[in-house]
Amino acid sequence: MSDLMPTIAIVLPVYNEGEIIERTHARLRAVVDALPYPCTIYYVDDGSTDDTPRRLAALAETDARVEVITLSRNFGHQAALTAGLDLADGDIVITLDADGQHPPELIPQMIDLVRQGYDVVQTQRMDEYPGFSFKRWTSAAFYALINRISGTHIAPGTADFRALSRRAVDALRKMPEYHRFLRGMVAWMGFPTVILPYHPAERVGGKSKYSLRKMVKLAMDAIFSFSLVPLYIGVSLGGLMLLLALAEMVYVLSFWVTGRQDSLAPGWSSLMFVILIVGGMLMIVLGFIGVYVGYIFQEVKRRPVYLIRERKRVSPRASGTAQAQGEEEVGKR
Ligand code: UDP
Ligand code: MG
């Protein structure tokens, strides 16, 4: 990193945020204007279907620091972040959500911490979702589970709002996995990390784009790509069943040894019970294995994590005029 003048890249994944994108940009601009460093803002349009593309294009026309990266369809938050991290150059790369929940006012402090030598400045939500909310409970349960079963510790309440040094970004780019859980991947890298707590705000407008389906997918990606424990659970359940079967054998034998075999009930119900349990366990174990096989299948296909339809930036030299540098590009994964 050039010690005197690091260049800053800010990456925001955007999916159907037409309602609020201008407000987000205005707030971000106030922060960036005050920064003494050269700065580029990358908006990754994750296949928005509302008027986001038009609004982003207008932002790029008025602000030469803005580059708009348009993905060919909706690939999801983690893929959009990956696209931004792959394309952003800059000595320090900062990622944050475009919905106002991640205060850009923290950016100067994050930059200072990277300049002090931390490769990862990870922000952490304090009392993230006040009251009894669904998000709060699912989030707490998720972090409790993942930290119990995976070897990589992931601090609760850490979202994809962080600053990364060039070294950390380059390391991330070398991790080509298809099922991406960036929080886990960043923690896994093990670079010097500092946690920066903040109080999250409400979304400034629009609705959460994380449907229940997307939340479950992210949790699955995290669990199955950071842990083999589900497979071990299967193996242990199988072991337990064998022990039970052994106990039952001993029990039945004891009737024969003591000559009471006639009093043995026909045993239809217990038999059914055991069959059902064993069947259930087998299905569970097969299911776990199936998920891993599915993940392996997707990894070996080596599909790109995202596809880029277009990159747009007003060239600083051609001031004021939009110069679309239309490009067909493929994620290098
Ligand atoms: N997002 C995205 N692609 C998606 C879903 C979300 O790029 O498929 C963006 C979204 O525009 C926002 C960020 O990712 O900038 C976080 O999404 P959201 O605020 O909906 O998630 P939540 O804060 O509710 O977990
Ligand atoms: Mg949000």
mmCIF file of C-alpha atoms and ligand atoms in Angstrom:
data_model
loop_
_atom_site.group_PDB
_atom_site.id
_atom_site.type_symbol
_atom_site.label_atom_id
_atom_site.label_comp_id
_atom_site.label_asym_id
_atom_site.label_seq_id
_atom_site.Cartn_x
_atom_site.Cartn_y
_atom_site.Cartn_z
ATOM 1 C CA MET A 1 0.000 0.000 0.000
ATOM 2 C CA SER A 2 1.301 3.410 -0.796
ATOM 3 C CA ASP A 3 1.658 4.771 2.694
ATOM 4 C CA LEU A 4 1.047 8.374 1.836
ATOM 5 C CA MET A 5 -1.977 8.133 -0.406
ATOM 6 C CA PRO A 6 -3.863 4.860 -0.332
ATOM 7 C CA THR A 7 -6.597 4.588 -2.939
ATOM 8 C CA ILE A 8 -10.013 3.626 -1.625
ATOM 9 C CA ALA A 9 -12.649 1.461 -3.294
ATOM 10 C CA ILE A 10 -16.154 1.247 -1.898
ATOM 11 C CA VAL A 11 -18.381 -1.617 -3.040
ATOM 12 C CA LEU A 12 -22.163 -1.649 -2.620
ATOM 13 C CA PRO A 13 -24.336 -4.516 -3.863
ATOM 14 C CA VAL A 14 -27.671 -3.175 -5.023
ATOM 15 C CA TYR A 15 -30.841 -5.124 -5.718
ATOM 16 C CA ASN A 16 -34.075 -3.235 -6.370
ATOM 17 C CA GLU A 17 -33.151 -0.254 -4.206
ATOM 18 C CA GLY A 18 -34.474 2.382 -6.633
ATOM 19 C CA GLU A 19 -36.457 3.975 -3.836
ATOM 20 C CA ILE A 20 -33.409 4.799 -1.726
ATOM 21 C CA ILE A 21 -30.309 4.619 -3.883
ATOM 22 C CA GLU A 22 -30.009 8.383 -4.298
ATOM 23 C CA ARG A 23 -30.280 8.949 -0.556
ATOM 24 C CA THR A 24 -27.644 6.288 0.014
ATOM 25 C CA HIS A 25 -25.344 7.896 -2.494
ATOM 26 C CA ALA A 26 -25.829 11.389 -1.078
ATOM 27 C CA ARG A 27 -24.919 10.157 2.384
ATOM 28 C CA LEU A 28 -21.929 8.246 1.080
ATOM 29 C CA ARG A 29 -20.798 11.211 -0.971
ATOM 30 C CA ALA A 30 -20.739 13.452 2.068
ATOM 31 C CA VAL A 31 -18.300 11.021 3.672
ATOM 32 C CA VAL A 32 -16.200 10.470 0.561
ATOM 33 C CA ASP A 33 -15.943 14.211 -0.207
ATOM 34 C CA ALA A 34 -14.292 14.724 3.159
ATOM 35 C CA LEU A 35 -11.749 11.945 2.602
ATOM 36 C CA PRO A 36 -8.250 13.065 1.677
ATOM 37 C CA TYR A 37 -7.795 9.957 -0.492
ATOM 38 C CA PRO A 38 -8.760 9.191 -4.085
ATOM 39 C CA CYS A 39 -11.860 7.056 -4.035
ATOM 40 C CA THR A 40 -13.978 4.963 -6.407
ATOM 41 C CA ILE A 41 -17.515 3.837 -5.606
ATOM 42 C CA TYR A 42 -18.607 0.588 -7.235
ATOM 43 C CA TYR A 43 -22.314 -0.098 -7.380
ATOM 44 C CA VAL A 44 -22.927 -3.722 -8.293
ATOM 45 C CA ASP A 45 -26.418 -3.957 -9.755
ATOM 46 C CA ASP A 46 -27.450 -7.508 -8.926
ATOM 47 C CA GLY A 47 -30.041 -7.846 -11.690
ATOM 48 C CA SER A 48 -32.469 -5.233 -10.381
ATOM 49 C CA THR A 49 -35.877 -5.218 -12.014
ATOM 50 C CA ASP A 50 -37.089 -1.807 -10.803
ATOM 51 C CA ASP A 51 -35.735 1.582 -11.852
ATOM 52 C CA THR A 52 -32.402 1.025 -10.056
ATOM 53 C CA PRO A 53 -30.377 0.679 -13.329
ATOM 54 C CA ARG A 54 -31.629 4.025 -14.605
ATOM 55 C CA ARG A 55 -30.931 5.752 -11.310
ATOM 56 C CA LEU A 56 -27.460 4.229 -11.061
ATOM 57 C CA ALA A 57 -26.657 5.338 -14.609
ATOM 58 C CA ALA A 58 -27.709 8.874 -13.654
ATOM 59 C CA LEU A 59 -25.452 8.748 -10.582
ATOM 60 C CA ALA A 60 -22.530 7.619 -12.741
ATOM 61 C CA GLU A 61 -23.114 10.530 -15.052
ATOM 62 C CA THR A 62 -23.027 13.128 -12.324
ATOM 63 C CA ASP A 63 -20.251 11.629 -10.237
ATOM 64 C CA ALA A 64 -17.036 10.564 -11.970
ATOM 65 C CA ARG A 65 -16.064 8.450 -8.984
ATOM 66 C CA VAL A 66 -18.969 6.078 -9.573
ATOM 67 C CA GLU A 67 -18.615 2.875 -11.551
ATOM 68 C CA VAL A 68 -21.693 0.751 -12.161
ATOM 69 C CA ILE A 69 -21.226 -2.976 -12.629
ATOM 70 C CA THR A 70 -24.326 -4.708 -13.916
ATOM 71 C CA LEU A 71 -24.696 -8.439 -13.432
ATOM 72 C CA SER A 72 -26.613 -10.382 -16.056
ATOM 73 C CA ARG A 73 -29.282 -11.463 -13.541
ATOM 74 C CA ASN A 74 -29.910 -11.656 -9.811
ATOM 75 C CA PHE A 75 -27.060 -13.796 -8.464
ATOM 76 C CA GLY A 76 -27.525 -12.920 -4.794
ATOM 77 C CA HIS A 77 -25.857 -10.670 -2.262
ATOM 78 C CA GLN A 78 -22.692 -12.749 -1.773
ATOM 79 C CA ALA A 79 -22.105 -13.120 -5.522
ATOM 80 C CA ALA A 80 -22.646 -9.389 -6.057
ATOM 81 C CA LEU A 81 -20.135 -8.619 -3.313
ATOM 82 C CA THR A 82 -17.706 -11.051 -4.920
ATOM 83 C CA ALA A 83 -18.066 -9.313 -8.288
ATOM 84 C CA GLY A 84 -17.332 -5.979 -6.619
ATOM 85 C CA LEU A 85 -14.317 -7.326 -4.747
ATOM 86 C CA ASP A 86 -12.957 -8.884 -7.945
ATOM 87 C CA LEU A 87 -13.234 -5.706 -9.990
ATOM 88 C CA ALA A 88 -12.464 -3.037 -7.416
ATOM 89 C CA ASP A 89 -8.982 -1.768 -7.409
ATOM 90 C CA GLY A 90 -7.786 0.249 -4.524
ATOM 91 C CA ASP A 91 -5.375 -0.257 -1.638
ATOM 92 C CA ILE A 92 -8.314 -0.495 0.733
ATOM 93 C CA VAL A 93 -11.656 -1.992 -0.263
ATOM 94 C CA ILE A 94 -14.754 -1.303 1.811
ATOM 95 C CA THR A 95 -18.033 -3.183 1.373
ATOM 96 C CA LEU A 96 -21.374 -2.063 2.714
ATOM 97 C CA ASP A 97 -25.083 -2.507 2.049
ATOM 98 C CA ALA A 98 -26.922 0.054 -0.012
ATOM 99 C CA ASP A 99 -29.941 0.349 2.285
ATOM 100 C CA GLY A 100 -28.545 2.751 4.877
ATOM 101 C CA GLN A 101 -28.192 0.098 7.584
ATOM 102 C CA HIS A 102 -24.422 0.324 7.416
ATOM 103 C CA PRO A 103 -23.411 3.871 8.384
ATOM 104 C CA PRO A 104 -20.848 5.194 5.871
ATOM 105 C CA GLU A 105 -19.753 7.658 8.560
ATOM 106 C CA LEU A 106 -17.583 4.827 9.947
ATOM 107 C CA ILE A 107 -15.511 4.703 6.755
ATOM 108 C CA PRO A 108 -12.790 7.198 7.821
ATOM 109 C CA GLN A 109 -12.240 5.241 11.025
ATOM 110 C CA MET A 110 -12.119 1.959 9.091
ATOM 111 C CA ILE A 111 -9.507 3.391 6.738
ATOM 112 C CA ASP A 112 -7.408 4.576 9.676
ATOM 113 C CA LEU A 113 -7.481 1.111 11.202
ATOM 114 C CA VAL A 114 -6.355 -0.530 7.943
ATOM 115 C CA ARG A 115 -3.561 2.018 7.718
ATOM 116 C CA GLN A 116 -2.528 1.046 11.240
ATOM 117 C CA GLY A 117 -1.879 -2.439 9.917
ATOM 118 C CA TYR A 118 -5.125 -4.385 10.253
ATOM 119 C CA ASP A 119 -5.963 -6.316 7.108
ATOM 120 C CA VAL A 120 -9.573 -6.753 8.132
ATOM 121 C CA VAL A 121 -11.694 -4.134 9.854
ATOM 122 C CA GLN A 122 -14.898 -5.974 10.630
ATOM 123 C CA THR A 123 -17.841 -4.040 11.957
ATOM 124 C CA GLN A 124 -20.173 -5.658 14.446
ATOM 125 C CA ARG A 125 -23.796 -4.745 15.111
ATOM 126 C CA MET A 126 -24.636 -3.947 18.700
ATOM 127 C CA ASP A 127 -28.169 -4.965 19.790
ATOM 128 C CA GLU A 128 -28.715 -5.609 16.137
ATOM 129 C CA TYR A 129 -32.448 -6.101 15.926
ATOM 130 C CA PRO A 130 -34.124 -4.497 18.939
ATOM 131 C CA GLY A 131 -37.009 -6.284 20.592
ATOM 132 C CA PHE A 132 -38.218 -9.763 19.735
ATOM 133 C CA SER A 133 -37.912 -9.973 16.012
ATOM 134 C CA PHE A 134 -37.660 -12.888 13.672
ATOM 135 C CA LYS A 135 -34.340 -11.634 12.265
ATOM 136 C CA ARG A 136 -32.865 -11.339 15.735
ATOM 137 C CA TRP A 137 -33.771 -14.887 16.706
ATOM 138 C CA THR A 138 -32.741 -16.523 13.474
ATOM 139 C CA SER A 139 -29.477 -14.566 13.521
ATOM 140 C CA ALA A 140 -28.669 -15.532 17.134
ATOM 141 C CA ALA A 141 -29.534 -19.188 16.522
ATOM 142 C CA PHE A 142 -27.466 -19.235 13.363
ATOM 143 C CA TYR A 143 -24.297 -17.853 14.981
ATOM 144 C CA ALA A 144 -24.676 -20.176 17.988
ATOM 145 C CA LEU A 145 -24.933 -23.164 15.639
ATOM 146 C CA ILE A 146 -22.168 -22.239 13.214
ATOM 147 C CA ASN A 147 -19.694 -21.460 16.003
ATOM 148 C CA ARG A 148 -20.485 -24.748 17.692
ATOM 149 C CA ILE A 149 -19.969 -26.908 14.643
ATOM 150 C CA SER A 150 -17.342 -25.132 12.578
ATOM 151 C CA GLY A 151 -13.650 -24.657 13.262
ATOM 152 C CA THR A 152 -13.776 -21.039 12.091
ATOM 153 C CA HIS A 153 -15.030 -18.584 14.672
ATOM 154 C CA ILE A 154 -17.461 -16.054 13.251
ATOM 155 C CA ALA A 155 -18.368 -13.226 15.602
ATOM 156 C CA PRO A 156 -22.141 -12.749 15.975
ATOM 157 C CA GLY A 157 -23.627 -9.681 14.340
ATOM 158 C CA THR A 158 -20.819 -9.274 11.824
ATOM 159 C CA ALA A 159 -22.345 -8.416 8.493
ATOM 160 C CA ASP A 160 -20.707 -7.751 5.163
ATOM 161 C CA PHE A 161 -19.708 -4.267 6.273
ATOM 162 C CA ARG A 162 -15.947 -4.274 6.467
ATOM 163 C CA ALA A 163 -12.726 -2.827 5.155
ATOM 164 C CA LEU A 164 -10.113 -5.093 3.615
ATOM 165 C CA SER A 165 -6.498 -4.405 2.767
ATOM 166 C CA ARG A 166 -5.307 -5.166 -0.747
ATOM 167 C CA ARG A 167 -3.563 -8.245 0.667
ATOM 168 C CA ALA A 168 -6.820 -9.550 2.113
ATOM 169 C CA VAL A 169 -8.765 -8.846 -1.091
ATOM 170 C CA ASP A 170 -6.141 -10.658 -3.156
ATOM 171 C CA ALA A 171 -6.344 -13.619 -0.793
ATOM 172 C CA LEU A 172 -10.149 -13.657 -1.106
ATOM 173 C CA ARG A 173 -9.885 -13.626 -4.887
ATOM 174 C CA LYS A 174 -7.881 -16.831 -4.678
ATOM 175 C CA MET A 175 -10.781 -18.583 -2.973
ATOM 176 C CA PRO A 176 -12.830 -19.775 -5.923
ATOM 177 C CA GLU A 177 -15.626 -21.613 -4.130
ATOM 178 C CA TYR A 178 -19.088 -21.393 -5.585
ATOM 179 C CA HIS A 179 -20.982 -21.478 -2.305
ATOM 180 C CA ARG A 180 -19.767 -18.311 -0.716
ATOM 181 C CA PHE A 181 -20.172 -17.161 2.832
ATOM 182 C CA LEU A 182 -17.834 -14.165 2.874
ATOM 183 C CA ARG A 183 -18.037 -13.646 6.648
ATOM 184 C CA GLY A 184 -16.694 -17.135 7.163
ATOM 185 C CA MET A 185 -14.145 -16.854 4.363
ATOM 186 C CA VAL A 186 -12.741 -13.612 5.784
ATOM 187 C CA ALA A 187 -12.551 -15.113 9.282
ATOM 188 C CA TRP A 188 -10.941 -18.249 7.865
ATOM 189 C CA MET A 189 -8.097 -16.230 6.269
ATOM 190 C CA GLY A 190 -6.902 -15.301 9.742
ATOM 191 C CA PHE A 191 -5.308 -11.960 8.862
ATOM 192 C CA PRO A 192 -4.955 -9.357 11.644
ATOM 193 C CA THR A 193 -8.514 -8.294 12.354
ATOM 194 C CA VAL A 194 -10.089 -5.601 14.452
ATOM 195 C CA ILE A 195 -13.757 -5.452 15.373
ATOM 196 C CA LEU A 196 -15.495 -2.115 15.187
ATOM 197 C CA PRO A 197 -18.891 -2.023 16.945
ATOM 198 C CA TYR A 198 -21.708 0.175 15.684
ATOM 199 C CA HIS A 199 -25.398 0.697 16.197
ATOM 200 C CA PRO A 200 -27.326 -0.289 13.111
ATOM 201 C CA ALA A 201 -30.052 1.909 11.763
ATOM 202 C CA GLU A 202 -33.368 0.897 10.303
ATOM 203 C CA ARG A 203 -33.490 0.492 6.556
ATOM 204 C CA VAL A 204 -34.026 4.016 5.189
ATOM 205 C CA GLY A 205 -36.685 2.752 2.790
ATOM 206 C CA GLY A 206 -37.798 -0.178 0.687
ATOM 207 C CA LYS A 207 -38.028 -3.728 1.990
ATOM 208 C CA SER A 208 -35.411 -6.303 2.965
ATOM 209 C CA LYS A 209 -34.257 -8.204 -0.104
ATOM 210 C CA TYR A 210 -33.312 -11.199 2.022
ATOM 211 C CA SER A 211 -36.334 -13.407 1.699
ATOM 212 C CA LEU A 212 -36.637 -16.409 4.003
ATOM 213 C CA ARG A 213 -35.438 -18.517 1.094
ATOM 214 C CA LYS A 214 -32.281 -16.423 0.684
ATOM 215 C CA MET A 215 -31.629 -16.544 4.435
ATOM 216 C CA VAL A 216 -31.911 -20.342 4.463
ATOM 217 C CA LYS A 217 -29.604 -20.572 1.446
ATOM 218 C CA LEU A 218 -26.966 -18.405 3.135
ATOM 219 C CA ALA A 219 -27.186 -20.453 6.332
ATOM 220 C CA MET A 220 -26.835 -23.694 4.325
ATOM 221 C CA ASP A 221 -23.829 -22.317 2.452
ATOM 222 C CA ALA A 222 -22.257 -21.369 5.767
ATOM 223 C CA ILE A 223 -22.961 -24.655 7.509
ATOM 224 C CA PHE A 224 -22.134 -27.081 4.747
ATOM 225 C CA SER A 225 -19.080 -25.238 3.456
ATOM 226 C CA PHE A 226 -17.577 -24.579 6.863
ATOM 227 C CA SER A 227 -18.391 -27.775 8.680
ATOM 228 C CA LEU A 228 -18.349 -31.531 8.308
ATOM 229 C CA VAL A 229 -20.256 -31.897 11.558
ATOM 230 C CA PRO A 230 -23.574 -32.772 9.863
ATOM 231 C CA LEU A 231 -21.814 -35.826 8.401
ATOM 232 C CA TYR A 232 -20.432 -36.771 11.826
ATOM 233 C CA ILE A 233 -23.917 -36.397 13.319
ATOM 234 C CA GLY A 234 -25.066 -38.969 10.819
ATOM 235 C CA VAL A 235 -22.241 -41.328 11.730
ATOM 236 C CA SER A 236 -22.912 -40.925 15.470
ATOM 237 C CA LEU A 237 -26.619 -41.528 15.006
ATOM 238 C CA GLY A 238 -25.772 -44.700 13.113
ATOM 239 C CA GLY A 239 -23.463 -45.811 15.947
ATOM 240 C CA LEU A 240 -26.156 -45.119 18.506
ATOM 241 C CA MET A 241 -28.619 -47.230 16.556
ATOM 242 C CA LEU A 242 -26.165 -50.157 16.446
ATOM 243 C CA LEU A 243 -25.755 -49.939 20.222
ATOM 244 C CA LEU A 244 -29.523 -49.982 20.665
ATOM 245 C CA ALA A 245 -29.775 -53.023 18.409
ATOM 246 C CA LEU A 246 -27.070 -54.750 20.507
ATOM 247 C CA ALA A 247 -28.970 -53.971 23.721
ATOM 248 C CA GLU A 248 -32.119 -55.401 22.237
ATOM 249 C CA MET A 249 -30.264 -58.581 21.237
ATOM 250 C CA VAL A 250 -28.989 -59.022 24.792
ATOM 251 C CA TYR A 251 -32.491 -58.421 26.122
ATOM 252 C CA VAL A 252 -34.022 -61.048 23.846
ATOM 253 C CA LEU A 253 -31.223 -63.537 24.571
ATOM 254 C CA SER A 254 -31.834 -63.125 28.301
ATOM 255 C CA PHE A 255 -35.322 -64.572 27.751
ATOM 256 C CA TRP A 256 -33.854 -67.626 26.029
ATOM 257 C CA VAL A 257 -31.154 -68.145 28.653
ATOM 258 C CA THR A 258 -33.687 -68.113 31.486
ATOM 259 C CA GLY A 259 -36.068 -70.359 29.548
ATOM 260 C CA ARG A 260 -38.808 -67.775 29.313
ATOM 261 C CA GLN A 261 -38.794 -67.527 25.540
ATOM 262 C CA ASP A 262 -42.506 -68.414 25.405
ATOM 263 C CA SER A 263 -43.363 -65.233 27.246
ATOM 264 C CA LEU A 264 -41.735 -63.130 24.526
ATOM 265 C CA ALA A 265 -44.413 -61.007 22.916
ATOM 266 C CA PRO A 266 -44.691 -61.357 19.150
ATOM 267 C CA GLY A 267 -43.016 -57.947 19.185
ATOM 268 C CA TRP A 268 -44.602 -56.414 16.187
ATOM 269 C CA SER A 269 -44.727 -52.934 17.686
ATOM 270 C CA SER A 270 -41.126 -52.872 18.905
ATOM 271 C CA LEU A 271 -39.999 -54.215 15.570
ATOM 272 C CA MET A 272 -41.860 -51.513 13.721
ATOM 273 C CA PHE A 273 -40.414 -48.954 16.092
ATOM 274 C CA VAL A 274 -36.869 -50.026 15.372
ATOM 275 C CA ILE A 275 -37.469 -50.228 11.647
ATOM 276 C CA LEU A 276 -38.923 -46.746 11.603
ATOM 277 C CA ILE A 277 -36.126 -45.268 13.658
ATOM 278 C CA VAL A 278 -33.425 -46.933 11.606
ATOM 279 C CA GLY A 279 -35.153 -45.925 8.405
ATOM 280 C CA GLY A 280 -35.371 -42.363 9.638
ATOM 281 C CA MET A 281 -31.709 -42.248 10.598
ATOM 282 C CA LEU A 282 -30.661 -43.686 7.270
ATOM 283 C CA MET A 283 -32.654 -41.051 5.459
ATOM 284 C CA ILE A 284 -31.078 -38.289 7.557
ATOM 285 C CA VAL A 285 -27.564 -39.552 6.963
ATOM 286 C CA LEU A 286 -28.217 -40.042 3.270
ATOM 287 C CA GLY A 287 -29.651 -36.544 3.162
ATOM 288 C CA PHE A 288 -26.514 -35.035 4.685
ATOM 289 C CA ILE A 289 -24.333 -36.963 2.280
ATOM 290 C CA GLY A 290 -26.586 -35.900 -0.548
ATOM 291 C CA VAL A 291 -26.139 -32.233 0.327
ATOM 292 C CA TYR A 292 -22.366 -32.575 0.374
ATOM 293 C CA VAL A 293 -22.396 -34.468 -2.915
ATOM 294 C CA GLY A 294 -24.568 -31.717 -4.377
ATOM 295 C CA TYR A 295 -22.136 -29.077 -3.157
ATOM 296 C CA ILE A 296 -19.200 -31.016 -4.573
ATOM 297 C CA PHE A 297 -21.035 -31.292 -7.870
ATOM 298 C CA GLN A 298 -21.529 -27.555 -8.010
ATOM 299 C CA GLU A 299 -17.910 -26.886 -7.052
ATOM 300 C CA VAL A 300 -16.439 -29.236 -9.675
ATOM 301 C CA LYS A 301 -18.504 -27.628 -12.412
ATOM 302 C CA ARG A 302 -16.401 -24.518 -11.828
ATOM 303 C CA ARG A 303 -19.205 -22.266 -12.928
ATOM 304 C CA PRO A 304 -18.537 -18.561 -12.497
ATOM 305 C CA VAL A 305 -20.121 -17.111 -9.366
ATOM 306 C CA TYR A 306 -21.599 -14.264 -11.434
ATOM 307 C CA LEU A 307 -21.694 -12.929 -14.985
ATOM 308 C CA ILE A 308 -21.203 -9.298 -15.870
ATOM 309 C CA ARG A 309 -23.353 -7.670 -18.497
ATOM 310 C CA GLU A 310 -21.852 -4.233 -18.467
ATOM 311 C CA ARG A 311 -19.451 -1.858 -16.726
ATOM 312 C CA LYS A 312 -20.117 1.821 -16.894
ATOM 313 C CA ARG A 313 -18.029 4.717 -15.791
ATOM 314 C CA VAL A 314 -17.748 8.256 -16.962
ATOM 315 C CA SER A 315 -14.117 8.638 -17.893
ATOM 316 C CA PRO A 316 -12.565 11.349 -15.727
ATOM 317 C CA ARG A 317 -10.997 12.860 -18.835
ATOM 318 C CA ALA A 318 -14.221 13.152 -20.798
ATOM 319 C CA SER A 319 -15.699 15.175 -18.008
ATOM 320 C CA GLY A 320 -19.442 15.408 -17.979
ATOM 321 C CA THR A 321 -20.194 13.019 -20.837
ATOM 322 C CA ALA A 322 -21.283 9.509 -20.253
ATOM 323 C CA GLN A 323 -18.957 7.004 -21.833
ATOM 324 C CA ALA A 324 -20.391 3.590 -21.620
ATOM 325 C CA GLN A 325 -17.663 1.000 -21.813
ATOM 326 C CA GLY A 326 -20.013 -1.840 -22.589
ATOM 327 C CA GLU A 327 -18.263 -5.100 -22.003
ATOM 328 C CA GLU A 328 -19.227 -8.721 -21.922
ATOM 329 C CA GLU A 329 -17.296 -10.196 -19.113
ATOM 330 C CA VAL A 330 -17.262 -13.341 -17.136
ATOM 331 C CA GLY A 331 -16.498 -13.711 -13.455
ATOM 332 C CA LYS A 332 -13.035 -15.237 -13.313
ATOM 333 C CA ARG A 333 -14.182 -18.184 -11.258
HETATM 334 N N1 UDP B 1 -28.830 -7.557 -2.217
HETATM 335 C C1 UDP B 1 -28.290 -7.985 -3.421
HETATM 336 N N2 UDP B 1 -28.793 -9.128 -4.002
HETATM 337 C C2 UDP B 1 -29.789 -9.876 -3.422
HETATM 338 C C3 UDP B 1 -30.299 -9.439 -2.156
HETATM 339 C C4 UDP B 1 -29.791 -8.280 -1.588
HETATM 340 O O1 UDP B 1 -27.392 -7.372 -3.987
HETATM 341 O O2 UDP B 1 -30.193 -10.882 -3.993
HETATM 342 C C5 UDP B 1 -28.299 -6.310 -1.601
HETATM 343 C C6 UDP B 1 -29.340 -5.314 -1.130
HETATM 344 O O3 UDP B 1 -29.672 -4.392 -2.155
HETATM 345 C C7 UDP B 1 -28.634 -4.616 0.019
HETATM 346 C C8 UDP B 1 -27.759 -5.721 0.595
HETATM 347 O O4 UDP B 1 -27.602 -6.692 -0.443
HETATM 348 O O5 UDP B 1 -27.794 -3.564 -0.412
HETATM 349 C C9 UDP B 1 -28.347 -6.358 1.834
HETATM 350 O O6 UDP B 1 -29.664 -6.802 1.579
HETATM 351 P P1 UDP B 1 -30.865 -6.539 2.597
HETATM 352 O O7 UDP B 1 -30.753 -5.174 3.198
HETATM 353 O O8 UDP B 1 -32.122 -6.813 1.867
HETATM 354 O O9 UDP B 1 -30.609 -7.655 3.685
HETATM 355 P P2 UDP B 1 -30.891 -7.550 5.264
HETATM 356 O O10 UDP B 1 -30.229 -6.283 5.744
HETATM 357 O O11 UDP B 1 -32.371 -7.495 5.387
HETATM 358 O O12 UDP B 1 -30.275 -8.784 5.818
HETATM 359 MG MG MG B 2 -30.445 -4.454 5.034
#
